GROMACS .gro file of C-alpha atoms in nm:
model
  362
    1MET     CA    1   3.723  -2.182  -1.974
    2GLU     CA    2   3.857  -2.446  -1.738
    3VAL     CA    3   4.069  -2.340  -1.441
    4SER     CA    4   4.348  -2.543  -1.291
    5ASN     CA    5   4.296  -2.708  -0.952
    6MET     CA    6   4.585  -2.505  -0.809
    7THR     CA    7   4.439  -2.167  -0.893
    8THR     CA    8   4.150  -1.961  -0.765
    9VAL     CA    9   3.843  -1.910  -0.980
   10THR     CA   10   3.784  -1.546  -1.077
   11VAL     CA   11   3.512  -1.602  -1.336
   12PHE     CA   12   3.239  -1.862  -1.392
   13VAL     CA   13   3.095  -1.991  -1.716
   14LEU     CA   14   2.719  -2.027  -1.747
   15LEU     CA   15   2.640  -2.326  -1.969
   16GLY     CA   16   2.285  -2.203  -2.022
   17LEU     CA   17   1.985  -2.393  -2.153
   18SER     CA   18   2.128  -2.505  -2.488
   19SER     CA   19   2.442  -2.493  -2.702
   20ASN     CA   20   2.254  -2.511  -3.029
   21PRO     CA   21   2.264  -2.165  -3.201
   22GLN     CA   22   1.920  -2.208  -3.355
   23VAL     CA   23   1.763  -2.310  -3.025
   24GLN     CA   24   1.942  -2.019  -2.855
   25ALA     CA   25   1.792  -1.773  -3.109
   26LEU     CA   26   1.446  -1.916  -3.046
   27LEU     CA   27   1.490  -1.901  -2.669
   28PHE     CA   28   1.614  -1.541  -2.696
   29VAL     CA   29   1.294  -1.432  -2.868
   30LEU     CA   30   1.078  -1.633  -2.629
   31PHE     CA   31   1.239  -1.501  -2.309
   32LEU     CA   32   1.252  -1.146  -2.443
   33VAL     CA   33   0.875  -1.152  -2.509
   34VAL     CA   34   0.811  -1.302  -2.164
   35TYR     CA   35   1.033  -1.044  -1.996
   36LEU     CA   36   0.866  -0.752  -2.172
   37PHE     CA   37   0.521  -0.878  -2.079
   38THR     CA   38   0.638  -0.934  -1.721
   39LEU     CA   39   0.759  -0.573  -1.696
   40LEU     CA   40   0.450  -0.439  -1.869
   41GLY     CA   41   0.208  -0.630  -1.645
   42ASN     CA   42   0.379  -0.549  -1.315
   43LEU     CA   43   0.456  -0.187  -1.394
   44LEU     CA   44   0.102  -0.138  -1.517
   45MET     CA   45  -0.025  -0.275  -1.187
   46LEU     CA   46   0.199  -0.031  -0.999
   47LEU     CA   47   0.059   0.256  -1.207
   48VAL     CA   48  -0.307   0.154  -1.165
   49ILE     CA   49  -0.283   0.093  -0.789
   50SER     CA   50  -0.088   0.416  -0.726
   51THR     CA   51  -0.316   0.643  -0.929
   52ASP     CA   52  -0.658   0.511  -0.831
   53PRO     CA   53  -0.760   0.615  -0.477
   54HIS     CA   54  -1.020   0.337  -0.463
   55LEU     CA   55  -0.736   0.083  -0.470
   56HIS     CA   56  -0.557   0.236  -0.171
   57THR     CA   57  -0.652  -0.056   0.052
   58PRO     CA   58  -0.444  -0.316   0.236
   59MET     CA   59  -0.496  -0.585  -0.029
   60TYR     CA   60  -0.370  -0.363  -0.308
   61PHE     CA   61  -0.096  -0.224  -0.087
   62PHE     CA   62   0.048  -0.575  -0.068
   63LEU     CA   63  -0.013  -0.631  -0.440
   64ARG     CA   64   0.181  -0.318  -0.523
   65HIS     CA   65   0.485  -0.445  -0.340
   66LEU     CA   66   0.444  -0.789  -0.499
   67SER     CA   67   0.432  -0.630  -0.848
   68PHE     CA   68   0.747  -0.432  -0.777
   69LEU     CA   69   0.919  -0.743  -0.642
   70ASP     CA   70   0.825  -0.949  -0.948
   71ALA     CA   71   0.957  -0.688  -1.188
   72PHE     CA   72   1.278  -0.665  -0.983
   73TYR     CA   73   1.310  -1.045  -0.948
   74SER     CA   74   1.273  -1.097  -1.322
   75SER     CA   75   1.525  -0.822  -1.396
   76ILE     CA   76   1.786  -1.001  -1.190
   77ILE     CA   77   1.772  -1.318  -1.405
   78VAL     CA   78   1.643  -1.246  -1.755
   79PRO     CA   79   1.877  -0.969  -1.883
   80LYS     CA   80   2.187  -1.181  -1.816
   81LEU     CA   81   2.009  -1.482  -1.967
   82LEU     CA   82   1.937  -1.285  -2.283
   83GLU     CA   83   2.295  -1.162  -2.301
   84ASN     CA   84   2.435  -1.512  -2.276
   85LEU     CA   85   2.202  -1.644  -2.543
   86LEU     CA   86   2.358  -1.400  -2.789
   87SER     CA   87   2.723  -1.415  -2.674
   88LYS     CA   88   2.983  -1.689  -2.714
   89GLY     CA   89   3.181  -1.629  -2.393
   90LYS     CA   90   2.893  -1.675  -2.145
   91THR     CA   91   3.123  -1.575  -1.858
   92ILE     CA   92   3.020  -1.400  -1.539
   93SER     CA   93   3.259  -1.248  -1.287
   94PHE     CA   94   3.292  -1.372  -0.929
   95LEU     CA   95   3.144  -1.052  -0.785
   96GLU     CA   96   2.859  -1.041  -1.037
   97CYS     CA   97   2.774  -1.405  -0.976
   98PHE     CA   98   2.760  -1.367  -0.597
   99THR     CA   99   2.560  -1.047  -0.627
  100GLN     CA  100   2.308  -1.229  -0.844
  101ILE     CA  101   2.291  -1.515  -0.588
  102SER     CA  102   2.225  -1.269  -0.306
  103LEU     CA  103   1.951  -1.086  -0.495
  104VAL     CA  104   1.784  -1.409  -0.605
  105ILE     CA  105   1.769  -1.541  -0.248
  106CYS     CA  106   1.654  -1.205  -0.120
  107SER     CA  107   1.375  -1.179  -0.378
  108GLY     CA  108   1.261  -1.539  -0.330
  109ALA     CA  109   1.253  -1.512   0.048
  110THR     CA  110   1.070  -1.177   0.031
  111GLU     CA  111   0.813  -1.310  -0.212
  112ALA     CA  112   0.748  -1.613   0.009
  113CYS     CA  113   0.684  -1.381   0.301
  114LEU     CA  114   0.462  -1.149   0.094
  115LEU     CA  115   0.252  -1.437  -0.037
  116SER     CA  116   0.186  -1.556   0.319
  117VAL     CA  117   0.112  -1.200   0.429
  118MET     CA  118  -0.145  -1.163   0.150
  119ALA     CA  119  -0.306  -1.494   0.249
  120TYR     CA  120  -0.324  -1.374   0.610
  121ASP     CA  121  -0.481  -1.048   0.493
  122ARG     CA  122  -0.754  -1.242   0.308
  123PHE     CA  123  -0.801  -1.467   0.611
  124GLN     CA  124  -0.867  -1.167   0.837
  125ALA     CA  125  -1.098  -1.011   0.579
  126VAL     CA  126  -1.310  -1.323   0.534
  127CYS     CA  127  -1.304  -1.482   0.876
  128HIS     CA  128  -1.298  -1.169   1.098
  129PRO     CA  129  -1.458  -0.901   0.884
  130LEU     CA  130  -1.587  -0.683   1.170
  131LEU     CA  131  -1.237  -0.655   1.323
  132TYR     CA  132  -1.051  -0.628   0.992
  133VAL     CA  133  -1.012  -0.250   0.988
  134VAL     CA  134  -0.868  -0.258   1.337
  135VAL     CA  135  -0.634  -0.553   1.285
  136ILE     CA  136  -0.506  -0.467   0.935
  137ASN     CA  137  -0.440  -0.098   0.966
  138ARG     CA  138  -0.174   0.120   0.803
  139ARG     CA  139   0.087   0.059   1.068
  140VAL     CA  140   0.038  -0.321   1.056
  141CYS     CA  141   0.054  -0.323   0.672
  142ALA     CA  142   0.377  -0.123   0.671
  143GLY     CA  143   0.520  -0.347   0.943
  144LEU     CA  144   0.434  -0.668   0.758
  145VAL     CA  145   0.584  -0.546   0.431
  146GLY     CA  146   0.893  -0.406   0.603
  147THR     CA  147   0.943  -0.731   0.794
  148SER     CA  148   0.911  -0.931   0.466
  149TRP     CA  149   1.180  -0.717   0.298
  150ALA     CA  150   1.405  -0.732   0.607
  151ILE     CA  151   1.378  -1.115   0.621
  152GLY     CA  152   1.453  -1.141   0.254
  153MET     CA  153   1.757  -0.914   0.272
  154GLY     CA  154   1.894  -1.086   0.577
  155THR     CA  155   1.845  -1.430   0.430
  156GLY     CA  156   2.019  -1.337   0.104
  157LEU     CA  157   2.310  -1.168   0.284
  158ILE     CA  158   2.372  -1.453   0.531
  159ASN     CA  159   2.365  -1.732   0.272
  160THR     CA  160   2.581  -1.537   0.029
  161LEU     CA  161   2.843  -1.447   0.286
  162LEU     CA  162   2.873  -1.811   0.395
  163LEU     CA  163   2.908  -1.918   0.032
  164ALA     CA  164   3.173  -1.651  -0.028
  165GLN     CA  165   3.387  -1.806   0.250
  166GLN     CA  166   3.426  -2.119   0.036
  167HIS     CA  167   3.732  -2.175  -0.185
  168PHE     CA  168   3.673  -2.225  -0.557
  169CYS     CA  169   3.966  -2.386  -0.740
  170GLY     CA  170   3.790  -2.525  -1.047
  171PRO     CA  171   3.616  -2.636  -1.253
  172ASN     CA  172   3.422  -2.313  -1.307
  173LEU     CA  173   3.135  -2.439  -1.526
  174ILE     CA  174   2.787  -2.363  -1.385
  175ARG     CA  175   2.527  -2.598  -1.528
  176SER     CA  176   2.253  -2.336  -1.529
  177PHE     CA  177   2.147  -2.018  -1.706
  178ALA     CA  178   2.197  -1.810  -1.392
  179CYS     CA  179   2.412  -1.799  -1.077
  180GLU     CA  180   2.213  -1.988  -0.813
  181LEU     CA  181   2.330  -2.123  -0.484
  182PRO     CA  182   2.297  -2.502  -0.546
  183PRO     CA  183   2.503  -2.527  -0.872
  184VAL     CA  184   2.764  -2.281  -0.747
  185LEU     CA  185   2.794  -2.464  -0.415
  186SER     CA  186   2.871  -2.787  -0.603
  187LEU     CA  187   3.189  -2.623  -0.739
  188THR     CA  188   3.351  -2.548  -0.403
  189CYS     CA  189   3.680  -2.716  -0.316
  190SER     CA  190   3.643  -2.662   0.061
  191ASP     CA  191   3.398  -2.810   0.311
  192PRO     CA  192   3.049  -2.670   0.226
  193CYS     CA  193   2.888  -2.789   0.549
  194ALA     CA  194   2.817  -2.437   0.679
  195SER     CA  195   2.652  -2.326   0.355
  196ILE     CA  196   2.447  -2.645   0.322
  197THR     CA  197   2.324  -2.617   0.682
  198SER     CA  198   2.231  -2.252   0.624
  199ILE     CA  199   2.029  -2.311   0.308
  200LEU     CA  200   1.852  -2.614   0.450
  201THR     CA  201   1.765  -2.418   0.763
  202THR     CA  202   1.637  -2.132   0.550
  203MET     CA  203   1.417  -2.363   0.346
  204ALA     CA  204   1.287  -2.544   0.653
  205VAL     CA  205   1.211  -2.237   0.862
  206LEU     CA  206   1.126  -1.974   0.603
  207GLY     CA  207   1.006  -2.184   0.313
  208LEU     CA  208   0.798  -2.442   0.494
  209GLY     CA  209   0.702  -2.195   0.768
  210THR     CA  210   0.545  -1.947   0.532
  211LEU     CA  211   0.386  -2.232   0.332
  212VAL     CA  212   0.216  -2.364   0.646
  213LEU     CA  213   0.083  -2.015   0.730
  214LEU     CA  214  -0.041  -1.972   0.375
  215LEU     CA  215  -0.216  -2.311   0.358
  216GLY     CA  216  -0.368  -2.254   0.702
  217SER     CA  217  -0.509  -1.917   0.598
  218TYR     CA  218  -0.664  -2.049   0.276
  219SER     CA  219  -0.804  -2.350   0.458
  220ARG     CA  220  -0.986  -2.124   0.702
  221ILE     CA  221  -1.110  -1.911   0.412
  222ILE     CA  222  -1.258  -2.217   0.241
  223ILE     CA  223  -1.424  -2.333   0.564
  224THR     CA  224  -1.577  -1.991   0.612
  225ALA     CA  225  -1.689  -1.979   0.246
  226LEU     CA  226  -1.874  -2.308   0.286
  227ARG     CA  227  -2.090  -2.146   0.558
  228ILE     CA  228  -2.206  -1.869   0.325
  229ASN     CA  229  -2.558  -1.923   0.193
  230SER     CA  230  -2.493  -1.751  -0.138
  231ALA     CA  231  -2.388  -1.997  -0.408
  232ALA     CA  232  -2.247  -1.715  -0.623
  233GLY     CA  233  -2.037  -1.589  -0.330
  234ARG     CA  234  -1.895  -1.935  -0.265
  235SER     CA  235  -1.818  -1.980  -0.636
  236LYS     CA  236  -1.626  -1.655  -0.654
  237ILE     CA  237  -1.430  -1.733  -0.337
  238PHE     CA  238  -1.330  -2.078  -0.466
  239SER     CA  239  -1.242  -1.935  -0.807
  240THR     CA  240  -1.018  -1.671  -0.649
  241CYS     CA  241  -0.853  -1.912  -0.406
  242SER     CA  242  -0.791  -2.178  -0.670
  243SER     CA  243  -0.607  -1.937  -0.900
  244HIS     CA  244  -0.401  -1.800  -0.610
  245PHE     CA  245  -0.323  -2.153  -0.496
  246LEU     CA  246  -0.202  -2.244  -0.839
  247VAL     CA  247   0.059  -1.969  -0.844
  248VAL     CA  248   0.165  -2.049  -0.489
  249THR     CA  249   0.198  -2.418  -0.573
  250ILE     CA  250   0.419  -2.346  -0.875
  251PHE     CA  251   0.641  -2.104  -0.679
  252TYR     CA  252   0.685  -2.318  -0.366
  253SER     CA  253   0.715  -2.659  -0.529
  254SER     CA  254   0.980  -2.549  -0.783
  255GLY     CA  255   1.172  -2.335  -0.531
  256ILE     CA  256   1.180  -2.593  -0.249
  257PHE     CA  257   1.272  -2.877  -0.480
  258ARG     CA  258   1.545  -2.667  -0.647
  259TYR     CA  259   1.712  -2.562  -0.322
  260MET     CA  260   1.666  -2.879  -0.115
  261THR     CA  261   1.808  -3.126  -0.365
  262PRO     CA  262   2.170  -3.164  -0.487
  263ALA     CA  263   2.248  -2.980  -0.810
  264SER     CA  264   2.293  -3.211  -1.108
  265GLY     CA  265   2.234  -2.980  -1.403
  266SER     CA  266   1.942  -3.192  -1.528
  267ALA     CA  267   1.670  -3.068  -1.761
  268LEU     CA  268   1.419  -3.087  -1.476
  269GLU     CA  269   1.627  -2.847  -1.266
  270GLN     CA  270   1.645  -2.603  -1.555
  271VAL     CA  271   1.266  -2.619  -1.598
  272LEU     CA  272   1.209  -2.555  -1.228
  273SER     CA  273   1.446  -2.258  -1.230
  274VAL     CA  274   1.262  -2.111  -1.527
  275GLN     CA  275   0.929  -2.164  -1.349
  276TYR     CA  276   1.002  -1.967  -1.035
  277SER     CA  277   1.237  -1.706  -1.182
  278VAL     CA  278   1.070  -1.630  -1.520
  279ILE     CA  279   0.714  -1.772  -1.533
  280THR     CA  280   0.592  -1.687  -1.184
  281PRO     CA  281   0.666  -1.312  -1.213
  282LEU     CA  282   0.461  -1.318  -1.535
  283LEU     CA  283   0.163  -1.503  -1.383
  284ASN     CA  284   0.135  -1.305  -1.060
  285PRO     CA  285  -0.011  -0.982  -1.211
  286LEU     CA  286  -0.247  -1.191  -1.420
  287VAL     CA  287  -0.378  -1.410  -1.140
  288TYR     CA  288  -0.374  -1.165  -0.850
  289SER     CA  289  -0.462  -0.841  -1.022
  290LEU     CA  290  -0.560  -0.826  -1.386
  291LYS     CA  291  -0.840  -1.082  -1.333
  292ASN     CA  292  -0.979  -0.854  -1.062
  293GLN     CA  293  -1.282  -0.646  -1.167
  294GLU     CA  294  -1.169  -0.345  -0.960
  295VAL     CA  295  -0.835  -0.334  -1.145
  296LYS     CA  296  -1.013  -0.354  -1.482
  297VAL     CA  297  -1.235  -0.062  -1.387
  298ALA     CA  298  -0.936   0.143  -1.271
  299LEU     CA  299  -0.752   0.059  -1.592
  300ARG     CA  300  -1.047   0.171  -1.804
  301LYS     CA  301  -1.053   0.499  -1.615
  302ILE     CA  302  -0.688   0.563  -1.692
  303LEU     CA  303  -0.731   0.474  -2.058
  304ALA     CA  304  -1.043   0.686  -2.087
  305ARG     CA  305  -0.865   0.977  -1.920
  306LYS     CA  306  -0.579   0.951  -2.165
  307SER     CA  307  -0.799   0.920  -2.472
  308LYS     CA  308  -1.063   1.164  -2.338
  309LEU     CA  309  -1.338   0.917  -2.394
  310PRO     CA  310  -1.660   0.931  -2.186
  311LEU     CA  311  -1.658   0.677  -1.908
  312GLN     CA  312  -1.981   0.524  -1.786
  313SER     CA  313  -2.018   0.549  -1.415
  314SER     CA  314  -2.083   0.238  -1.219
  315THR     CA  315  -2.443   0.165  -1.125
  316PRO     CA  316  -2.508   0.255  -0.761
  317ALA     CA  317  -2.655   0.002  -0.527
  318SER     CA  318  -3.033   0.009  -0.517
  319ALA     CA  319  -3.219   0.149  -0.221
  320GLY     CA  320  -3.378  -0.190  -0.161
  321GLU     CA  321  -3.034  -0.343  -0.109
  322ASN     CA  322  -2.948  -0.069   0.141
  323VAL     CA  323  -3.270  -0.129   0.333
  324MET     CA  324  -3.207  -0.504   0.341
  325GLY     CA  325  -2.855  -0.436   0.464
  326ARG     CA  326  -2.989  -0.229   0.756
  327ARG     CA  327  -3.263  -0.475   0.847
  328GLY     CA  328  -3.055  -0.787   0.817
  329GLY     CA  329  -2.909  -0.756   1.167
  330ARG     CA  330  -2.570  -0.877   1.279
  331LYS     CA  331  -2.576  -1.195   1.075
  332SER     CA  332  -2.652  -1.014   0.750
  333CYS     CA  333  -2.382  -0.763   0.827
  334HIS     CA  334  -2.132  -1.043   0.880
  335HIS     CA  335  -2.218  -1.211   0.549
  336SER     CA  336  -2.216  -0.889   0.352
  337ALA     CA  337  -1.884  -0.807   0.518
  338VAL     CA  338  -1.735  -1.134   0.388
  339SER     CA  339  -1.846  -1.049   0.035
  340ALA     CA  340  -1.728  -0.691   0.075
  341PHE     CA  341  -1.378  -0.790   0.179
  342ILE     CA  342  -1.332  -1.051  -0.090
  343PHE     CA  343  -1.485  -0.849  -0.370
  344PRO     CA  344  -1.458  -0.490  -0.244
  345LYS     CA  345  -1.647  -0.209  -0.417
  346GLN     CA  346  -1.522   0.145  -0.451
  347ARG     CA  347  -1.444   0.298  -0.111
  348PRO     CA  348  -1.194   0.534   0.057
  349SER     CA  349  -0.850   0.423   0.164
  350PHE     CA  350  -0.846   0.162   0.440
  351LEU     CA  351  -1.224   0.194   0.485
  352PHE     CA  352  -1.386  -0.140   0.413
  353LEU     CA  353  -1.723  -0.162   0.583
  354GLU     CA  354  -1.957   0.042   0.797
  355CYS     CA  355  -2.205  -0.185   0.969
  356PRO     CA  356  -2.530   0.003   1.054
  357ALA     CA  357  -2.584   0.068   1.419
  358PRO     CA  358  -2.898  -0.107   1.559
  359SER     CA  359  -3.201   0.118   1.595
  360GLN     CA  360  -3.370   0.187   1.924
  361GLY     CA  361  -3.646  -0.061   1.841
  362GLN     CA  362  -3.415  -0.354   1.775
   0.00000   0.00000   0.00000
């Protein structure tokens, strides 16, 4: 519905991804399947991490919050997208639209902070393993997560309030499948300078700032990995970092491009929006968690407990390995610590490594 230039817009119309009914039906099935798998993967991760005491470590503490955030983030966008694919009106109220904008910015900013926090956690674990338990303790973990959420909420609130100060007199057609700041900002009839400055500052400080921290952390991890004598250890580190880097690249490249370029409603913009709002929440539990051997073991335990099937216990480390660990000295302890922090075995909460004290003869 078009609105006269002399009136104030009270509803917006989401044009969506396609106006073809057959394409809409296909997209509905596709996005419904993706959404269900996204919820299943992230909620399953929450269940596994919460119920298995061996996963009560800083790395999985951050992963638990990331899984919750991804399920929440996807639930902001996809249900309304599915509704519009089946309806003819495709309208969204002013309040609902601005609420969605606020939650999208909040979730995106929080996820950017969490991804950089997780990279910093791995950096401390690999590069400073002997100090890891002291540096990344319970209080620090809670503080980092709380700060990430606070930054996300503040960013979403500030940008949405500035956008709400604008006057919208028509047209009211949003060339997107969701209410996002760039396409809505292009509909304003007043001077959008304040909103544009705010979003560009947010992307420059928060987006690029967290990206620099993330890239710096992974660069140090790779440098440290190259110094490890074990070829298998290096291979595992590079495999893990490459998959993490892939998700980070998709999230940051699509998000930064989407919010730092003028909205045009092009097909490329739609694809980028789908990438960071629909695809990334689906990939995160796969890349960060479900490929992890510890998570697979914990999941088998839950399934075996439910089905009452016997579960084979993991093979304990041989005595020879323990003796080598004690005789290896400080250098061996450091290298085993690197492997332990990247590929941790079963251990109590927040207890990662106990380096043997040197004997009297050493």
